[in-house]
PDB file of C-alpha atoms in Angstrom:
ATOM      1  CA  ASN A 839      30.697 117.330 -16.933  1.00 74.00           C
ATOM      2  CA  LEU A 840      33.022 118.472 -14.165  1.00 81.00           C
ATOM      3  CA  PRO A 841      33.819 122.161 -13.798  1.00 83.00           C
ATOM      4  CA  GLY A 842      37.315 122.857 -15.121  1.00 86.00           C
ATOM      5  CA  LYS A 843      40.040 125.135 -13.887  1.00 87.00           C
ATOM      6  CA  ALA A 844      38.948 128.319 -12.138  1.00 87.00           C
ATOM      7  CA  GLN A 845      40.487 131.750 -12.665  1.00 89.00           C
ATOM      8  CA  GLU A 846      42.383 131.378  -9.366  1.00 90.00           C
ATOM      9  CA  ASP A 847      44.045 128.233 -10.801  1.00 89.00           C
ATOM     10  CA  GLU A 848      45.823 130.113 -13.572  1.00 92.00           C
ATOM     11  CA  GLY A 849      49.533 129.346 -13.404  1.00 94.00           C
ATOM     12  CA  LYS A 850      48.981 126.690 -10.718  1.00 97.00           C
ATOM     13  CA  ILE A 851      49.535 122.939 -10.843  1.00 98.00           C
ATOM     14  CA  ASN A 852      46.828 121.603  -8.546  1.00 98.00           C
ATOM     15  CA  ILE A 853      47.389 118.472  -6.486  1.00 98.00           C
ATOM     16  CA  GLY A 854      44.299 117.080  -4.823  1.00 98.00           C
ATOM     17  CA  ALA A 855      44.047 114.796  -1.817  1.00 98.00           C
ATOM     18  CA  VAL A 856      40.544 113.499  -1.149  1.00 97.00           C
ATOM     19  CA  LEU A 857      40.643 111.942   2.305  1.00 96.00           C
ATOM     20  CA  ARG A 858      39.735 112.073   5.953  1.00 95.00           C
ATOM     21  CA  VAL A 859      42.482 113.894   7.847  1.00 96.00           C
ATOM     22  CA  THR A 860      43.430 110.885   9.979  1.00 96.00           C
ATOM     23  CA  PRO A 861      46.674 109.037  10.738  1.00 97.00           C
ATOM     24  CA  VAL A 862      45.820 106.087   8.443  1.00 97.00           C
ATOM     25  CA  LYS A 863      45.788 108.526   5.493  1.00 97.00           C
ATOM     26  CA  ASP A 864      49.281 109.725   6.567  1.00 98.00           C
ATOM     27  CA  VAL A 865      48.607 113.379   5.876  1.00 98.00           C
ATOM     28  CA  MET A 866      51.869 114.300   7.670  1.00 98.00           C
ATOM     29  CA  THR A 867      53.898 112.528   4.964  1.00 98.00           C
ATOM     30  CA  LEU A 868      51.736 114.140   2.276  1.00 98.00           C
ATOM     31  CA  LEU A 869      52.384 117.617   3.668  1.00 98.00           C
ATOM     32  CA  GLN A 870      56.122 117.094   4.023  1.00 98.00           C
ATOM     33  CA  ALA A 871      56.412 115.663   0.501  1.00 98.00           C
ATOM     34  CA  PHE A 872      54.412 118.574  -0.876  1.00 98.00           C
ATOM     35  CA  GLY A 873      56.566 121.064   1.036  1.00 98.00           C
ATOM     36  CA  PHE A 874      59.747 119.696  -0.517  1.00 98.00           C
ATOM     37  CA  ALA A 875      58.207 119.540  -3.999  1.00 98.00           C
ATOM     38  CA  LYS A 876      56.896 123.106  -3.627  1.00 98.00           C
ATOM     39  CA  GLU A 877      60.436 124.346  -2.955  1.00 98.00           C
ATOM     40  CA  ARG A 878      61.452 123.051  -6.396  1.00 98.00           C
ATOM     41  CA  GLU A 879      58.214 123.840  -8.263  1.00 98.00           C
ATOM     42  CA  PRO A 880      56.592 127.056  -7.002  1.00 98.00           C
ATOM     43  CA  ALA A 881      53.474 126.579  -9.184  1.00 98.00           C
ATOM     44  CA  LEU A 882      52.262 123.656  -7.038  1.00 98.00           C
ATOM     45  CA  LYS A 883      49.154 124.011  -4.890  1.00 98.00           C
ATOM     46  CA  LEU A 884      47.784 121.310  -2.576  1.00 98.00           C
ATOM     47  CA  TRP A 885      44.068 120.884  -1.928  1.00 98.00           C
ATOM     48  CA  VAL A 886      43.276 118.617   1.043  1.00 98.00           C
ATOM     49  CA  MET A 887      39.583 117.844   0.625  1.00 97.00           C
ATOM     50  CA  GLY A 888      37.811 116.055   3.413  1.00 95.00           C
ATOM     51  CA  SER A 889      36.752 116.002   7.012  1.00 94.00           C
ATOM     52  CA  TRP A 890      39.132 116.749   9.837  1.00 91.00           C
ATOM     53  CA  GLU A 891      36.577 116.215  12.611  1.00 91.00           C
ATOM     54  CA  GLU A 892      37.184 112.454  13.001  1.00 92.00           C
ATOM     55  CA  ASP A 893      40.577 113.045  14.651  1.00 94.00           C
ATOM     56  CA  SER A 894      40.741 116.756  15.423  1.00 95.00           C
ATOM     57  CA  GLU A 895      43.969 116.383  17.405  1.00 97.00           C
ATOM     58  CA  TYR A 896      45.765 114.850  14.402  1.00 97.00           C
ATOM     59  CA  ALA A 897      44.238 117.498  12.134  1.00 97.00           C
ATOM     60  CA  GLU A 898      45.595 120.239  14.405  1.00 97.00           C
ATOM     61  CA  GLU A 899      49.051 118.617  14.178  1.00 98.00           C
ATOM     62  CA  CYS A 900      48.749 118.726  10.380  1.00 98.00           C
ATOM     63  CA  PHE A 901      47.741 122.412  10.409  1.00 98.00           C
ATOM     64  CA  GLU A 902      50.658 123.123  12.743  1.00 98.00           C
ATOM     65  CA  LEU A 903      53.111 121.262  10.481  1.00 98.00           C
ATOM     66  CA  VAL A 904      52.115 123.510   7.571  1.00 98.00           C
ATOM     67  CA  LYS A 905      52.861 126.552   9.760  1.00 98.00           C
ATOM     68  CA  ILE A 906      56.145 125.188  11.134  1.00 97.00           C
ATOM     69  CA  MET A 907      57.413 124.215   7.672  1.00 97.00           C
ATOM     70  CA  ASP A 908      56.029 127.498   6.294  1.00 97.00           C
ATOM     71  CA  ILE A 909      54.458 125.691   3.324  1.00 98.00           C
ATOM     72  CA  PRO A 910      52.536 128.060   1.057  1.00 97.00           C
ATOM     73  CA  ASP A 911      49.564 127.060  -1.103  1.00 97.00           C
ATOM     74  CA  VAL A 912      48.060 124.363   1.120  1.00 98.00           C
ATOM     75  CA  GLU A 913      44.272 124.537   1.299  1.00 96.00           C
ATOM     76  CA  PHE A 914      42.332 122.413   3.801  1.00 97.00           C
ATOM     77  CA  THR A 915      38.786 122.643   2.440  1.00 96.00           C
ATOM     78  CA  GLY A 916      36.995 120.460   4.976  1.00 94.00           C
ATOM     79  CA  ASN A 917      33.993 118.563   3.626  1.00 93.00           C
ATOM     80  CA  VAL A 918      33.191 119.710   0.094  1.00 94.00           C
ATOM     81  CA  ASN A 919      31.435 118.386  -2.974  1.00 92.00           C
ATOM     82  CA  VAL A 920      34.508 116.887  -4.644  1.00 91.00           C
ATOM     83  CA  LYS A 921      32.788 117.008  -8.040  1.00 91.00           C
ATOM     84  CA  GLU A 922      33.360 120.753  -7.901  1.00 92.00           C
ATOM     85  CA  TYR A 923      37.119 120.207  -7.488  1.00 94.00           C
ATOM     86  CA  TYR A 924      38.187 117.118  -9.461  1.00 95.00           C
ATOM     87  CA  GLY A 925      38.105 118.964 -12.792  1.00 93.00           C
ATOM     88  CA  ARG A 926      40.487 121.568 -11.395  1.00 95.00           C
ATOM     89  CA  MET A 927      43.110 119.026 -10.335  1.00 97.00           C
ATOM     90  CA  ASP A 928      46.201 118.115 -12.346  1.00 97.00           C
ATOM     91  CA  MET A 929      46.860 115.037 -10.219  1.00 98.00           C
ATOM     92  CA  ILE A 930      45.532 113.300  -7.125  1.00 98.00           C
ATOM     93  CA  VAL A 931      47.706 111.924  -4.333  1.00 98.00           C
ATOM     94  CA  LEU A 932      46.910 109.238  -1.771  1.00 98.00           C
ATOM     95  CA  THR A 933      49.531 108.603   0.933  1.00 98.00           C
ATOM     96  CA  SER A 934      47.625 106.040   3.009  1.00 97.00           C
ATOM     97  CA  ILE A 935      49.380 103.438   5.122  1.00 96.00           C
ATOM     98  CA  SER A 936      46.401 101.098   4.644  1.00 94.00           C
ATOM     99  CA  GLU A 937      43.693 100.873   1.976  1.00 92.00           C
ATOM    100  CA  GLY A 938      41.411  98.378   0.326  1.00 87.00           C
ATOM    101  CA  GLN A 939      40.008  99.492  -3.019  1.00 87.00           C
ATOM    102  CA  PRO A 940      40.362 103.292  -2.815  1.00 91.00           C
ATOM    103  CA  LEU A 941      37.302 105.070  -4.175  1.00 91.00           C
ATOM    104  CA  THR A 942      39.431 108.205  -4.500  1.00 94.00           C
ATOM    105  CA  ILE A 943      41.473 106.568  -7.263  1.00 96.00           C
ATOM    106  CA  LEU A 944      38.359 105.485  -9.167  1.00 95.00           C
ATOM    107  CA  GLU A 945      36.893 108.991  -8.861  1.00 94.00           C
ATOM    108  CA  SER A 946      40.180 110.458 -10.061  1.00 96.00           C
ATOM    109  CA  TYR A 947      40.132 108.256 -13.122  1.00 96.00           C
ATOM    110  CA  ALA A 948      36.539 109.286 -13.852  1.00 94.00           C
ATOM    111  CA  ALA A 949      37.924 112.847 -13.962  1.00 95.00           C
ATOM    112  CA  HIS A 950      40.799 111.760 -16.297  1.00 96.00           C
ATOM    113  CA  CYS A 951      43.229 112.574 -13.502  1.00 97.00           C
ATOM    114  CA  PRO A 952      46.441 110.608 -12.813  1.00 98.00           C
ATOM    115  CA  VAL A 953      47.156 109.354  -9.307  1.00 98.00           C
ATOM    116  CA  ILE A 954      50.175 109.145  -7.040  1.00 98.00           C
ATOM    117  CA  ALA A 955      49.492 106.467  -4.436  1.00 98.00           C
ATOM    118  CA  THR A 956      51.324 104.407  -1.878  1.00 98.00           C
ATOM    119  CA  ASP A 957      51.651 100.680  -2.500  1.00 97.00           C
ATOM    120  CA  VAL A 958      48.790  99.523  -0.265  1.00 97.00           C
ATOM    121  CA  GLY A 959      45.560  97.645  -0.942  1.00 94.00           C
ATOM    122  CA  ASN A 960      44.772  97.510  -4.645  1.00 94.00           C
ATOM    123  CA  CYS A 961      46.583 100.748  -5.544  1.00 96.00           C
ATOM    124  CA  SER A 962      49.140  98.873  -7.650  1.00 96.00           C
ATOM    125  CA  GLY A 963      46.418  97.086  -9.616  1.00 95.00           C
ATOM    126  CA  LEU A 964      44.568 100.332 -10.235  1.00 96.00           C
ATOM    127  CA  ILE A 965      47.666 102.212 -11.361  1.00 97.00           C
ATOM    128  CA  TYR A 966      49.353  99.503 -13.460  1.00 97.00           C
ATOM    129  CA  GLY A 967      46.333  97.395 -14.402  1.00 94.00           C
ATOM    130  CA  GLU A 968      45.676  93.764 -13.633  1.00 90.00           C
ATOM    131  CA  ASP A 969      44.168  92.379 -16.810  1.00 86.00           C
ATOM    132  CA  ASP A 970      44.388  95.183 -19.330  1.00 89.00           C
ATOM    133  CA  ALA A 971      46.915  96.904 -21.543  1.00 93.00           C
ATOM    134  CA  PHE A 972      45.749 100.482 -20.988  1.00 96.00           C
ATOM    135  CA  GLY A 973      49.082 101.528 -19.511  1.00 96.00           C
ATOM    136  CA  GLN A 974      50.277 103.209 -16.369  1.00 98.00           C
ATOM    137  CA  ALA A 975      47.732 105.600 -14.839  1.00 98.00           C
ATOM    138  CA  GLY A 976      49.916 107.192 -12.175  1.00 98.00           C
ATOM    139  CA  ILE A 977      52.912 106.598  -9.953  1.00 98.00           C
ATOM    140  CA  LEU A 978      53.162 104.091  -7.119  1.00 98.00           C
ATOM    141  CA  THR A 979      55.395 104.909  -4.136  1.00 98.00           C
ATOM    142  CA  HIS A 980      56.439 103.208  -0.933  1.00 98.00           C
ATOM    143  CA  VAL A 981      54.512 103.961   2.248  1.00 97.00           C
ATOM    144  CA  MET A 982      55.799 106.955   4.247  1.00 97.00           C
ATOM    145  CA  ASN A 983      58.509 107.692   1.678  1.00 98.00           C
ATOM    146  CA  ILE A 984      58.562 111.478   1.592  1.00 98.00           C
ATOM    147  CA  ASP A 985      61.273 111.641  -1.083  1.00 98.00           C
ATOM    148  CA  GLU A 986      59.505 109.257  -3.497  1.00 98.00           C
ATOM    149  CA  ILE A 987      56.180 111.036  -3.102  1.00 98.00           C
ATOM    150  CA  SER A 988      57.813 114.431  -3.574  1.00 98.00           C
ATOM    151  CA  GLN A 989      59.675 113.219  -6.672  1.00 98.00           C
ATOM    152  CA  ALA A 990      56.447 111.773  -8.098  1.00 98.00           C
ATOM    153  CA  MET A 991      54.739 115.147  -7.642  1.00 98.00           C
ATOM    154  CA  LEU A 992      57.605 116.874  -9.444  1.00 98.00           C
ATOM    155  CA  GLU A 993      57.672 114.280 -12.243  1.00 98.00           C
ATOM    156  CA  LEU A 994      53.997 114.770 -13.027  1.00 98.00           C
ATOM    157  CA  ALA A 995      54.127 118.532 -12.475  1.00 98.00           C
ATOM    158  CA  GLY A 996      56.883 118.798 -15.075  1.00 98.00           C
ATOM    159  CA  ASP A 997      55.131 116.824 -17.809  1.00 98.00           C
ATOM    160  CA  ALA A 998      51.594 117.857 -18.792  1.00 97.00           C
ATOM    161  CA  LYS A 999      51.587 115.349 -21.648  1.00 98.00           C
ATOM    162  CA  LYS A1000      52.402 112.472 -19.265  1.00 98.00           C
ATOM    163  CA  ARG A1001      49.662 113.638 -16.872  1.00 98.00           C
ATOM    164  CA  ALA A1002      47.135 113.698 -19.697  1.00 97.00           C
ATOM    165  CA  GLN A1003      48.147 110.245 -20.975  1.00 98.00           C
ATOM    166  CA  MET A1004      48.080 108.689 -17.496  1.00 98.00           C
ATOM    167  CA  GLY A1005      44.718 110.316 -16.811  1.00 97.00           C
ATOM    168  CA  GLU A1006      43.341 108.863 -20.025  1.00 97.00           C
ATOM    169  CA  ASN A1007      44.790 105.422 -19.211  1.00 98.00           C
ATOM    170  CA  GLY A1008      43.061 105.531 -15.833  1.00 97.00           C
ATOM    171  CA  TYR A1009      39.776 106.619 -17.401  1.00 96.00           C
ATOM    172  CA  ARG A1010      39.903 103.770 -19.916  1.00 96.00           C
ATOM    173  CA  ARG A1011      40.737 101.277 -17.134  1.00 96.00           C
ATOM    174  CA  LEU A1012      37.816 102.537 -15.060  1.00 95.00           C
ATOM    175  CA  MET A1013      35.354 102.368 -17.964  1.00 93.00           C
ATOM    176  CA  HIS A1014      36.543  98.872 -18.909  1.00 92.00           C
ATOM    177  CA  LYS A1015      36.433  97.284 -15.455  1.00 88.00           C
ATOM    178  CA  TYR A1016      34.092  99.257 -13.188  1.00 79.00           C
ATOM    179  CA  GLN A1017      30.528 100.424 -13.333  1.00 70.00           C
ATOM    180  CA  ILE A1018      28.104 102.168 -11.061  1.00 63.00           C
ATOM    181  CA  GLY A1019      25.752  99.655  -9.596  1.00 56.00           C
TER     182      GLY A1019
END
C-alpha cells in the first residue's frame, strides 16, 4: 500500500538511496556514479533519503561535490518517512564499503524495487539468492567502482521490464525467507 509515482515524477527514472550520509555508505562514489549516468540518461533523478547530521562535515563535502560536478536532479531529503518514497522509486542503490544484512535491501524488495549494491555483507546473497531459484533481484558491483555503479544505473534505467522482473524476484525472495518478528 505504498504511494506510487507523484506528478513531479512524470518522465523521471527515480533512483533512491536510503542511508545515513556517512563515509561508510560511500555517498561520494554514489554521487559520482549518478553524475556520469545522468550525462547519458537525462531522465534520471537521485533521491538521497536519510540523516546527514551524524557526520555533517562529510555531508557538506557531498553537497559540495554535487555543486562542483554540476549534477542536476539530486535531492537530499534528510530524514523522511521512506514509506512515502519507496513506491516512487524505480531502483534503489547502496554503495556501502561495509554492511551486514542491509535493511534497505529488504525494504526495497518489499516495495518490489530492484537493488544495485556493492559486494559487501550479505548483499550478494540478497541479490542472487542463497537457497532459492527466484532469480536475480538487482545488480552487484565492486566497492568504490564508479564505472560499474554508473553502468548498473544505466542498465536498469534502460529496461523497465528487467526492473519489474528483478523487483518481483526480490519481493518473492523476501516473502519466502524473511518475516516481521
